[in-house]
Tab-separated table of C-alpha atoms and ligand atoms in Angstrom:
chain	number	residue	atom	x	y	z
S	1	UNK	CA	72.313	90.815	117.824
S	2	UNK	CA	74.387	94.222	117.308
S	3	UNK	CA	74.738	95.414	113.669
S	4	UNK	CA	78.098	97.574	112.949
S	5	UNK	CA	79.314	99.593	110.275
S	6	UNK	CA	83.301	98.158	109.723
S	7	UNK	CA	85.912	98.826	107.196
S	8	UNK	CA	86.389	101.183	104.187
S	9	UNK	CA	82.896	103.009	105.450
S	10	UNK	CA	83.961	103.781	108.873
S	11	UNK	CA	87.567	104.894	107.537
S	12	UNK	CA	86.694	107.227	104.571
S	13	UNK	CA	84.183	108.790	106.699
S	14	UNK	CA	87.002	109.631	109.545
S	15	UNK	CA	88.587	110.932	106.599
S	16	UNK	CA	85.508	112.920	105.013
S	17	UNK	CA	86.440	110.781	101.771
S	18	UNK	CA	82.614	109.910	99.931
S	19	UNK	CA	82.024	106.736	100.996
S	20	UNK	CA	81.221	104.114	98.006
S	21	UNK	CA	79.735	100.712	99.356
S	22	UNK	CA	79.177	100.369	103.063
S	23	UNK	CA	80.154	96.922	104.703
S	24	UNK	CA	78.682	95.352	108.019
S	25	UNK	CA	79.676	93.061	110.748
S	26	UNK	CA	76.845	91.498	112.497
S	27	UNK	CA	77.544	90.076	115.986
S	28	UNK	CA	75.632	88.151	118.560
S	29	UNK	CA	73.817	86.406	115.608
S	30	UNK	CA	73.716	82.608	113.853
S	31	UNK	CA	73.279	82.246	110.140
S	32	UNK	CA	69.823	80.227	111.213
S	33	UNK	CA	68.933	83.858	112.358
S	34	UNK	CA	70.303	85.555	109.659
S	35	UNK	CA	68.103	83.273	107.292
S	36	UNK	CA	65.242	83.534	108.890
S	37	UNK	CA	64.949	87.295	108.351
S	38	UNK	CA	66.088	87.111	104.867
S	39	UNK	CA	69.316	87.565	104.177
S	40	UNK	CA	70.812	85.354	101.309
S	41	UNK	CA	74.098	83.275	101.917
S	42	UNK	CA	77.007	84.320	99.390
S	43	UNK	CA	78.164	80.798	99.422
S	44	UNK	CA	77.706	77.773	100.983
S	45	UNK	CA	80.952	77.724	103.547
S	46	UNK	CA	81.332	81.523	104.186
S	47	UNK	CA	79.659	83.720	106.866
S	48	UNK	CA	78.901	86.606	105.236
S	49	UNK	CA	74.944	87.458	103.755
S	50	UNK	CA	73.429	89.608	101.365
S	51	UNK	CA	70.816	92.170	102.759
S	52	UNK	CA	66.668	90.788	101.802
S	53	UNK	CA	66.198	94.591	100.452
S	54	UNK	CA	69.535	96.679	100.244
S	55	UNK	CA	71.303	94.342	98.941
S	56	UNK	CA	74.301	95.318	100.935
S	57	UNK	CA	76.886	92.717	102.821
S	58	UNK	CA	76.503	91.344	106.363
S	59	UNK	CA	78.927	88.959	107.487
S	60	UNK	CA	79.043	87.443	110.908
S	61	UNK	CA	81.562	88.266	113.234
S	62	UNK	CA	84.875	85.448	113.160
S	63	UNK	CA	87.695	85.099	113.536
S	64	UNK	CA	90.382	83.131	111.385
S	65	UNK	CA	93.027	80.681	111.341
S	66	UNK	CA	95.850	79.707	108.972
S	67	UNK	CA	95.945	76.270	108.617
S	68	UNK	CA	97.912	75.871	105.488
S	69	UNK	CA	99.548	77.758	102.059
S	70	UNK	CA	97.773	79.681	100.639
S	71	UNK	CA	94.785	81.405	100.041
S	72	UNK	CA	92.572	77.965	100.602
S	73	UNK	CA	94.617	77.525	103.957
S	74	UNK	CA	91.982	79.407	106.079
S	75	UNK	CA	89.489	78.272	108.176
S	76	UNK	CA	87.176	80.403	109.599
S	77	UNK	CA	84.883	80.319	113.146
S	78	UNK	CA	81.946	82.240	113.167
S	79	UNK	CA	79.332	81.788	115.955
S	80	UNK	CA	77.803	84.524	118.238
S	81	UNK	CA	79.938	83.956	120.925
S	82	UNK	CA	82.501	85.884	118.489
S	83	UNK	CA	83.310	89.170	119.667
S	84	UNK	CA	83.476	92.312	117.829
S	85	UNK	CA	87.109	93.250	119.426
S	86	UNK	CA	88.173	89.944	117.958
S	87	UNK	CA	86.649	90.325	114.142
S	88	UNK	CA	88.253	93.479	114.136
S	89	UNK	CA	91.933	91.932	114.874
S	90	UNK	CA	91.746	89.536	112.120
S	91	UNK	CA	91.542	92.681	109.800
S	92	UNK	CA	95.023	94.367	107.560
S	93	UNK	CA	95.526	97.341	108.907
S	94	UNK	CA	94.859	99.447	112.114
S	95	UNK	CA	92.907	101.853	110.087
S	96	UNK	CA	90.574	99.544	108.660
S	97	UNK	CA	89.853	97.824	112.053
S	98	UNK	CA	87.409	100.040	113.283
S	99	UNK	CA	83.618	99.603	113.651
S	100	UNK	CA	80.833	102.197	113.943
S	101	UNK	CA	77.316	101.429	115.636
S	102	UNK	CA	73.773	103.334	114.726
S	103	UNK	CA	74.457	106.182	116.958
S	104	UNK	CA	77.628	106.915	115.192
S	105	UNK	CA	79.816	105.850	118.508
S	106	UNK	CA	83.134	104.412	117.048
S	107	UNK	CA	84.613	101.046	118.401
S	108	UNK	CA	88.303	101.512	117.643
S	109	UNK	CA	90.557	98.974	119.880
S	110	UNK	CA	93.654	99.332	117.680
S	111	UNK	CA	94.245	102.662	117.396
S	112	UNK	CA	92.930	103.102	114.064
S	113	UNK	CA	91.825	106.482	114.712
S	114	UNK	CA	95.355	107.585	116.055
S	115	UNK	CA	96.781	106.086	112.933
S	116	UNK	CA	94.578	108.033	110.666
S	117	UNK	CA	95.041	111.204	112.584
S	118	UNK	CA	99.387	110.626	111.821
S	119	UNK	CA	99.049	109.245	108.589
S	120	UNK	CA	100.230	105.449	109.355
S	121	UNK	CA	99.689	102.487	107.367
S	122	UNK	CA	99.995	99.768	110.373
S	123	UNK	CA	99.074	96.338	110.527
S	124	UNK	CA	97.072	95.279	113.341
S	125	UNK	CA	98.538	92.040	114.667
S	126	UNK	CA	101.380	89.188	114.049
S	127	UNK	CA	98.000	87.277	112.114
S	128	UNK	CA	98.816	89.854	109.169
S	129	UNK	CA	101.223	87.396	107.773
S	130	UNK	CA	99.249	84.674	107.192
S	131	UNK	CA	97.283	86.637	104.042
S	132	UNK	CA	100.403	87.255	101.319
S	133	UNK	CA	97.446	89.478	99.766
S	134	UNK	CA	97.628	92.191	102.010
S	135	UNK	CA	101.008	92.857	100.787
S	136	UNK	CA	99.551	94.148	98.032
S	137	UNK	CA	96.810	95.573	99.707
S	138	UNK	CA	99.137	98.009	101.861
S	139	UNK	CA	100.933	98.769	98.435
S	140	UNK	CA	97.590	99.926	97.022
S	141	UNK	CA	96.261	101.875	100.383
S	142	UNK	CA	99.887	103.653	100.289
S	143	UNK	CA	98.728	104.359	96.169
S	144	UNK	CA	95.613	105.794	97.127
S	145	UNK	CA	96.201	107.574	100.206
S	146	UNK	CA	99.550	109.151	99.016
S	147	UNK	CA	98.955	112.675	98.706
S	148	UNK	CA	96.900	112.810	101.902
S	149	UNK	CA	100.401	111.930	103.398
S	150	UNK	CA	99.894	108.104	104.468
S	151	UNK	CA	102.878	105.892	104.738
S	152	UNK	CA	103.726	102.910	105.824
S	153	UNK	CA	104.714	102.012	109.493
S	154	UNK	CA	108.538	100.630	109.279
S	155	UNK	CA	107.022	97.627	111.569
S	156	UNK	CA	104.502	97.097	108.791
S	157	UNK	CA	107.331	97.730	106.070
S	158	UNK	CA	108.978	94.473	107.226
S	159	UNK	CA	106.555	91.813	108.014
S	160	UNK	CA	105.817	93.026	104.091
S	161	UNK	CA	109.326	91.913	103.394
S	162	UNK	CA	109.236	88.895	105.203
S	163	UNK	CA	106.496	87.585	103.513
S	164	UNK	CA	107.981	88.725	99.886
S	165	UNK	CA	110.880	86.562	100.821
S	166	UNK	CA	109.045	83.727	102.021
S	167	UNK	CA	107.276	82.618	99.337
S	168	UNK	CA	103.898	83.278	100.285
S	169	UNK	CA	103.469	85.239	97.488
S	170	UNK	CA	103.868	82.925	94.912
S	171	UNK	CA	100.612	81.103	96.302
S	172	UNK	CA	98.387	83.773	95.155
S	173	UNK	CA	96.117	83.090	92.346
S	174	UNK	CA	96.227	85.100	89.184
S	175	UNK	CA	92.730	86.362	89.804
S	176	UNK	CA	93.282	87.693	93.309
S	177	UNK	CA	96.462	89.611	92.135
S	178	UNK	CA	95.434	90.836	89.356
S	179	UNK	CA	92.156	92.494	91.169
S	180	UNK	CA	94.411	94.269	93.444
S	181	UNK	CA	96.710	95.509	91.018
S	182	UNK	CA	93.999	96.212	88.246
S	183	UNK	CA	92.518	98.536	90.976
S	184	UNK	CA	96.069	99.839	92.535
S	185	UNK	CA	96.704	100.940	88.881
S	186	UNK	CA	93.401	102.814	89.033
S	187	UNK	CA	94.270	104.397	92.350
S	188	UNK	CA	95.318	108.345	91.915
S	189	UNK	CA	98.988	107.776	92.317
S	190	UNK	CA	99.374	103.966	91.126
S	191	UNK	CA	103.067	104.305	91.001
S	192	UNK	CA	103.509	104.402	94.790
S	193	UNK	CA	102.183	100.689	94.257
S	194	UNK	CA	104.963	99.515	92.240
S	195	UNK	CA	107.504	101.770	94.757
S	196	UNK	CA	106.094	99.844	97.739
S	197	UNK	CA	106.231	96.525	96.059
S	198	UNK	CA	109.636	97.340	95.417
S	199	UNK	CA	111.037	98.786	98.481
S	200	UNK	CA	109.269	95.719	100.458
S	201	UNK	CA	111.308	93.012	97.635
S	202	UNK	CA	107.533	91.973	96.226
S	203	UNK	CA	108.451	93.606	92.898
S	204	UNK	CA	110.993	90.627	91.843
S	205	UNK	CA	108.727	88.089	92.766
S	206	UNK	CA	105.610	89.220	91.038
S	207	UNK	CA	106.632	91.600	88.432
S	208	UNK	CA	110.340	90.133	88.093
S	209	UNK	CA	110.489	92.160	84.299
S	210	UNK	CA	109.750	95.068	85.879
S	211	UNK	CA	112.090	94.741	88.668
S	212	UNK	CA	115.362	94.015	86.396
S	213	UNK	CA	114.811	97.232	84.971
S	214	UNK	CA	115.952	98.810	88.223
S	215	UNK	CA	119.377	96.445	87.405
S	216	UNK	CA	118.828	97.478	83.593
S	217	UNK	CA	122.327	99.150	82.059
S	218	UNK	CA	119.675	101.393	80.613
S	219	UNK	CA	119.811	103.898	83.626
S	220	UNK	CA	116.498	105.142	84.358
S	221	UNK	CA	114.318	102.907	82.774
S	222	UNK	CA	112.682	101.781	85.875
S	223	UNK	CA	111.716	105.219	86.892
S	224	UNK	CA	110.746	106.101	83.380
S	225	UNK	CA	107.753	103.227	83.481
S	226	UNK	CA	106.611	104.769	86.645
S	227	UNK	CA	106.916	107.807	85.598
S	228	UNK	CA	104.781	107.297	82.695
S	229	UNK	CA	102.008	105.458	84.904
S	230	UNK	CA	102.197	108.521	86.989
S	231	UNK	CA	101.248	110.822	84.160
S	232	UNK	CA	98.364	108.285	82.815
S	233	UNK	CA	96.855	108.602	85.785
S	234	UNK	CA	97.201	112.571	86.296
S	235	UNK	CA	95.357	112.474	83.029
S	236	UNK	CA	92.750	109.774	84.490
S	237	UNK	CA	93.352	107.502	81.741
S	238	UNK	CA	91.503	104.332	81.705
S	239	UNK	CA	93.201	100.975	83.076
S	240	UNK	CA	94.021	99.730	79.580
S	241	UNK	CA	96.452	103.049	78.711
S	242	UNK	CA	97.720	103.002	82.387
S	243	UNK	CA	98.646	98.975	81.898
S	244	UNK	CA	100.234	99.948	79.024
S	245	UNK	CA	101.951	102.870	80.106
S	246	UNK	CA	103.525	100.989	82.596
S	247	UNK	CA	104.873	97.983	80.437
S	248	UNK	CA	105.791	100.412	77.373
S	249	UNK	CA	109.663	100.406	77.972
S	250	UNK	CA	109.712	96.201	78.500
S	251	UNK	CA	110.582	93.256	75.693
S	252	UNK	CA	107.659	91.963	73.761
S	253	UNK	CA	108.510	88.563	75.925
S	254	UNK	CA	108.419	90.568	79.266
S	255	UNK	CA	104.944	92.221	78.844
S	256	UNK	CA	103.834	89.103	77.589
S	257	UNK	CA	104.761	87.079	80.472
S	258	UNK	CA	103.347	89.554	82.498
S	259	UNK	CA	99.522	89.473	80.760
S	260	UNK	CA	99.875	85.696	81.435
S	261	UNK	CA	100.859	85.857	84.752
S	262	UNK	CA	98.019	87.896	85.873
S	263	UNK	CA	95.507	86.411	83.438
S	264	UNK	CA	95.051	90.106	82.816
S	265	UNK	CA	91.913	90.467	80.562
S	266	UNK	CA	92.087	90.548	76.995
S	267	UNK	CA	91.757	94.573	76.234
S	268	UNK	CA	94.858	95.267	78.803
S	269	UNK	CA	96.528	92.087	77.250
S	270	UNK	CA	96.691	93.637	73.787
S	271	UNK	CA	97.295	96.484	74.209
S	272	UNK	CA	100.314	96.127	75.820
S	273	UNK	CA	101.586	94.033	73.866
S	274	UNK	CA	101.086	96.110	70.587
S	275	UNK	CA	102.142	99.197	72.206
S	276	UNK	CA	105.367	97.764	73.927
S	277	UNK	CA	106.069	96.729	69.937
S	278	UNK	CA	105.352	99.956	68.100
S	279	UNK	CA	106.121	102.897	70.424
S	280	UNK	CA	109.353	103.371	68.937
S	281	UNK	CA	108.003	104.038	65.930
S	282	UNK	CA	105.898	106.754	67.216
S	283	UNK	CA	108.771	108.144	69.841
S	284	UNK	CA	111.511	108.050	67.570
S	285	UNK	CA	111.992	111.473	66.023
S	286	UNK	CA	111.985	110.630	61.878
S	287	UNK	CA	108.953	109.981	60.107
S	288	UNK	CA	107.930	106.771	59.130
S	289	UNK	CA	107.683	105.747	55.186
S	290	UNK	CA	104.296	105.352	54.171
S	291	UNK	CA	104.371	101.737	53.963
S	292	UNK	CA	105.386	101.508	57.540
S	293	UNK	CA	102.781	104.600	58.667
S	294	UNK	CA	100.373	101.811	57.415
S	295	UNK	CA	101.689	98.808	58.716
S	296	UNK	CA	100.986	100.709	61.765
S	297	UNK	CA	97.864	100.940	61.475
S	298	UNK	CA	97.382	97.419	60.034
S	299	UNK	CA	98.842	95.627	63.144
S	300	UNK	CA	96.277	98.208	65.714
S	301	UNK	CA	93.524	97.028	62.890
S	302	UNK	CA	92.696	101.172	63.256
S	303	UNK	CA	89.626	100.182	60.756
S	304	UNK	CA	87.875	97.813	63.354
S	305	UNK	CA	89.535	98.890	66.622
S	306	UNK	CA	89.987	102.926	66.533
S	307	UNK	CA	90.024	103.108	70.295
S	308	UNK	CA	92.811	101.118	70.480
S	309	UNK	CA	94.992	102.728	68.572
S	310	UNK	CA	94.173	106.096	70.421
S	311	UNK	CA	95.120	104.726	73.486
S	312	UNK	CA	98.304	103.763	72.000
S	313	UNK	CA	99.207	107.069	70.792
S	314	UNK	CA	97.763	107.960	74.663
S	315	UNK	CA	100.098	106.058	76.312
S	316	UNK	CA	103.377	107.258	73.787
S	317	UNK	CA	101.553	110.594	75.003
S	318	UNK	CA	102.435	109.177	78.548
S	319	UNK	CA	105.655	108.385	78.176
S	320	UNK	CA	107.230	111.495	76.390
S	321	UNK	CA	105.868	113.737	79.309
S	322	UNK	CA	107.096	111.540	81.491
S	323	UNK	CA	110.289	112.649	79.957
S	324	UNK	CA	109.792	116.327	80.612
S	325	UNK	CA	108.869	116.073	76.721
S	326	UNK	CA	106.261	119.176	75.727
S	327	UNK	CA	104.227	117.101	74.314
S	328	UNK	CA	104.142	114.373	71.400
S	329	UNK	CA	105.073	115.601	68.244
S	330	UNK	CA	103.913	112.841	66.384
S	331	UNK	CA	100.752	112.642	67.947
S	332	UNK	CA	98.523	114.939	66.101
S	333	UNK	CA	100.225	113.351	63.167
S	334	UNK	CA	99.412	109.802	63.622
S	335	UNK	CA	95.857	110.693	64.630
S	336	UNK	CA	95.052	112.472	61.419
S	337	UNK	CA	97.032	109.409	59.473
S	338	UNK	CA	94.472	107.046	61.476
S	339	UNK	CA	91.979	109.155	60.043
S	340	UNK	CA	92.795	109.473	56.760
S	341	UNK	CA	93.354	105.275	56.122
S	342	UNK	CA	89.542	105.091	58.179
S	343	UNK	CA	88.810	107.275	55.523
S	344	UNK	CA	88.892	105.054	52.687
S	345	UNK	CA	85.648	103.752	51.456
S	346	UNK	CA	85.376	100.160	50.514
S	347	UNK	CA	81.719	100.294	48.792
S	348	UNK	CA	83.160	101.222	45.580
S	349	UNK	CA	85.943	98.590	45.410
S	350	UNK	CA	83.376	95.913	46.024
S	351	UNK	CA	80.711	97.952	43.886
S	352	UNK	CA	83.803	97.570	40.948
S	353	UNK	CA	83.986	93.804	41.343
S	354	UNK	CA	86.875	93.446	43.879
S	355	UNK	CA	86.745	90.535	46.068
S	356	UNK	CA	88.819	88.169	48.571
S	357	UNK	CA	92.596	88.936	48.468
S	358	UNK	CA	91.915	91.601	45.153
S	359	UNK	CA	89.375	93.723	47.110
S	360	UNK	CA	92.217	93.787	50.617
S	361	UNK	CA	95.179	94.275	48.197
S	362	UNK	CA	93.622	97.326	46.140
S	363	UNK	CA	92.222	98.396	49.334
S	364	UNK	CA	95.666	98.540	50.801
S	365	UNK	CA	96.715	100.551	47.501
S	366	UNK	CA	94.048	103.362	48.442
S	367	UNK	CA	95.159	103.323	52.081
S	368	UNK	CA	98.689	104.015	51.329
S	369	UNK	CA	97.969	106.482	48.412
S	370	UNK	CA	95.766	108.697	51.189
S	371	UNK	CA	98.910	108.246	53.429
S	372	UNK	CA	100.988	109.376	50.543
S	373	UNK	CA	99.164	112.750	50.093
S	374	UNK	CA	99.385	113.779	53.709
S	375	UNK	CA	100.854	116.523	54.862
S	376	UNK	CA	104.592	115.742	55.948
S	377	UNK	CA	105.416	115.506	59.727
A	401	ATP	P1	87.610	99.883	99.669
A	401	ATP	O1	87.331	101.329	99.825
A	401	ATP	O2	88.671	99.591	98.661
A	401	ATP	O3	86.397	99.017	99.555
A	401	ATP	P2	87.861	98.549	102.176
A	401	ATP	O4	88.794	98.780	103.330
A	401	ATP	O5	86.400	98.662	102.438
A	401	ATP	O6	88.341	99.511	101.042
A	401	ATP	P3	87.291	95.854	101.318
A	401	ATP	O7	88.071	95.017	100.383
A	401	ATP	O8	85.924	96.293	100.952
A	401	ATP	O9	88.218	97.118	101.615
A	401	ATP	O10	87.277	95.097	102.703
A	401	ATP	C1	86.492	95.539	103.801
A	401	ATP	C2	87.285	95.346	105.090
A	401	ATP	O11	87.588	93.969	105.278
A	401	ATP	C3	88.630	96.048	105.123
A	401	ATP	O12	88.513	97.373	105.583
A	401	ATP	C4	89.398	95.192	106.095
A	401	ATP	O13	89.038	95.490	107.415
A	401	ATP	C5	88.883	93.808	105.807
A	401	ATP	N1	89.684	93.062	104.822
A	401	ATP	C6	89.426	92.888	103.506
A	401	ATP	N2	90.338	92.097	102.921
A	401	ATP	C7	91.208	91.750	103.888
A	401	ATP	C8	92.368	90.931	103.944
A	401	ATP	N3	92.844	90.303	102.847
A	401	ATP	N4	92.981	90.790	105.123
A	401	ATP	C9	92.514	91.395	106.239
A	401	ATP	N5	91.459	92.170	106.271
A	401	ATP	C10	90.785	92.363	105.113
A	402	MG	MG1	84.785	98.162	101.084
């Protein structure tokens, strides 16, 4: 059997990128063999094995076949009489279709390195069709990659658009898309995603709110929201503030459809939501009354959830760069009126007797009074 590096490891290496997690191709070999030194079976129907000590991934050379919609519509061969030429054309693109053996010789029938060289995002064969994921995969490579100059092949560009308009898309499950976008939006320039996903017509079918802003009489908007995911990331901002930087500028209804779409976890979820519903309040020029300042801060729950409402005030942050804005005037402001309702000690309300609905009205009394004496915005 012949052991290969293949993949991300081989690529980012070309590129002198640090390489994270390292994945193999093993070919020439059974699983029988495999299990009989050791390695550990993933799962029950698919080739690929964990290491007995590194823990890293082996999986047998194969090659696949689309047999129906969707992601369950695959069937895979794997047996030693697989090839490594023909793993390596079932992969996405050209430059992730190379392999590397232990004396550092690289195996590259697709012209991956050639690619890399001229900055091309290519797919490697017709076969790329059958996965509707890689469209999303290219859109995040193109995210990542951007400011080393990548871009996407136009042959690549429109087998992307023929599967956006073919409905492939639509068969992907919440869970797989919302991997690849959770770790596009991570990526250093996540709103190349969204720009690819657009240009390729994959933005109206899987972030249709998002899209209609580009039809929005609001002019702008849709540039705005990228915009302001582009300056959450320059500021490395955790995925929560870039989701919600993103979504800021959309209807309450709109960001919600969008958390349920994805199943997006529950942090992300709420966040959005609450900031897509208050950051007028804290982009609008005026100050707000007291009694609004602290239903603010009520509807983050700033007492329980400080973080939260940080990130909020991050992502308004976000957006008024995004602008051109110097910075947020309010921001300072809201922070220290955060503070001051945290502030409040609740000991000596309950030491005085105060309980149930008394103890949170009188406790709302002392929040609002500590609002009250602030210093004006
Ligand atoms: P990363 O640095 O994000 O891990 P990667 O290229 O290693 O990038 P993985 O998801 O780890 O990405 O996949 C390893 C390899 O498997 C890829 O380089 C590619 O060759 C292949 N691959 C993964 N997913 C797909 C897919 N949906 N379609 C085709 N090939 C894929
Ligand atoms: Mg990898």
């Amino acid at each position: 059997m012949n052991i290969y590096k293949v993949g991300g490891a081989v690529r980012d290496r070309l590129l002198e990128l640090p390489v994270a997690d390292i994945d193999w191709v093993v070919v020439g070999a059974s699983a029988e063999q495999l299990l009989a030194l050791g390695y550990r079976p993933v799962g029950a129907d698919f080739p690929v094995f964990i290491h007995p000590t590194t823990g890293a991934e082996y999986a047998l050379a194969r090659t696949e076949r689309k047999t129906g919609r969707g992601y369950g519509g695959f069937v895979f061969h794997a047996s030693p009489d697989v090839t490594l030429e023909e793993d390596l054309q079932r992969r996405d693109l050209t430059i992730n279709a190379m392999a590397e053996d232990d004396t550092g010789r690289i195996i590259d029938p697709y012209g991956g390195q050639q690619d890399l060289q001229q900055r091309w995002l290519r797919h490697v064969s017709p076969s790329f069709a059958e996965d509707p994921l890689r469209v999303l995969r290219v859109a995040r490579f193109a995210a990542r990659y951007a400011a080393l100059g990548f871009r996407i092949a136009p042959e690549t560009l429109e087998l992307m658009r023929a599967l956006s308009a073919s409905g492939e898309l639509e068969a992907l499950t919440p869970e797989r898309s919302w991997k690849e976008i959770s770790r596009a939006l991570m990526e250093p320039a996540p709103q190349v995603f969204f720009e690819v996903l657009k240009a390729c017509g994959a933005l109206g079918v899987l972030f249709p709110e998002l899209d209609a802003l580009y039809a929005s009489s609001a002019s702008g908007l849709a540039q705005l929201s990228l915009a302001t995911l582009r300056q959450a990331a320059v500021a490395e901002q955790p995925l929560t503030v870039r989701w919600a930087s993103l979504l800021l500028r959309l209807e309450a209804q709109g960001i919600a459809a969008l958390n349920q779409r994805f199943k997006v976890p529950r942090d992300c979820q709420e966040l959005a939501q609450l900031a897509g519903q208050y950051q007028r309040q804290a982009l609008q020029d005026d100050a707000p009354s007291p009694e609004a300042l602290l239903g603010l801060l009520q509807a983050f729950d700033v007492y329980r959830r400080p973080q939260r409402f940080e990130e909020f005030v991050t992502a308004c942050e976000m957006a008024v760069r995004a602008e051109n804005g110097p910075r947020l005037t309010k921001g300072a402001w809201l922070r220290e009126a955060a503070a001051a309702a945290r502030a409040v000690p609740v000991k000596p309300l309950v030491d005085a007797g105060f309980t149930g609905q008394a103890l949170g009205e009188a406790l709302r009394q002392r929040r609002l009074e500590a609002l009250q004496n602030m210093q004006p915005l």
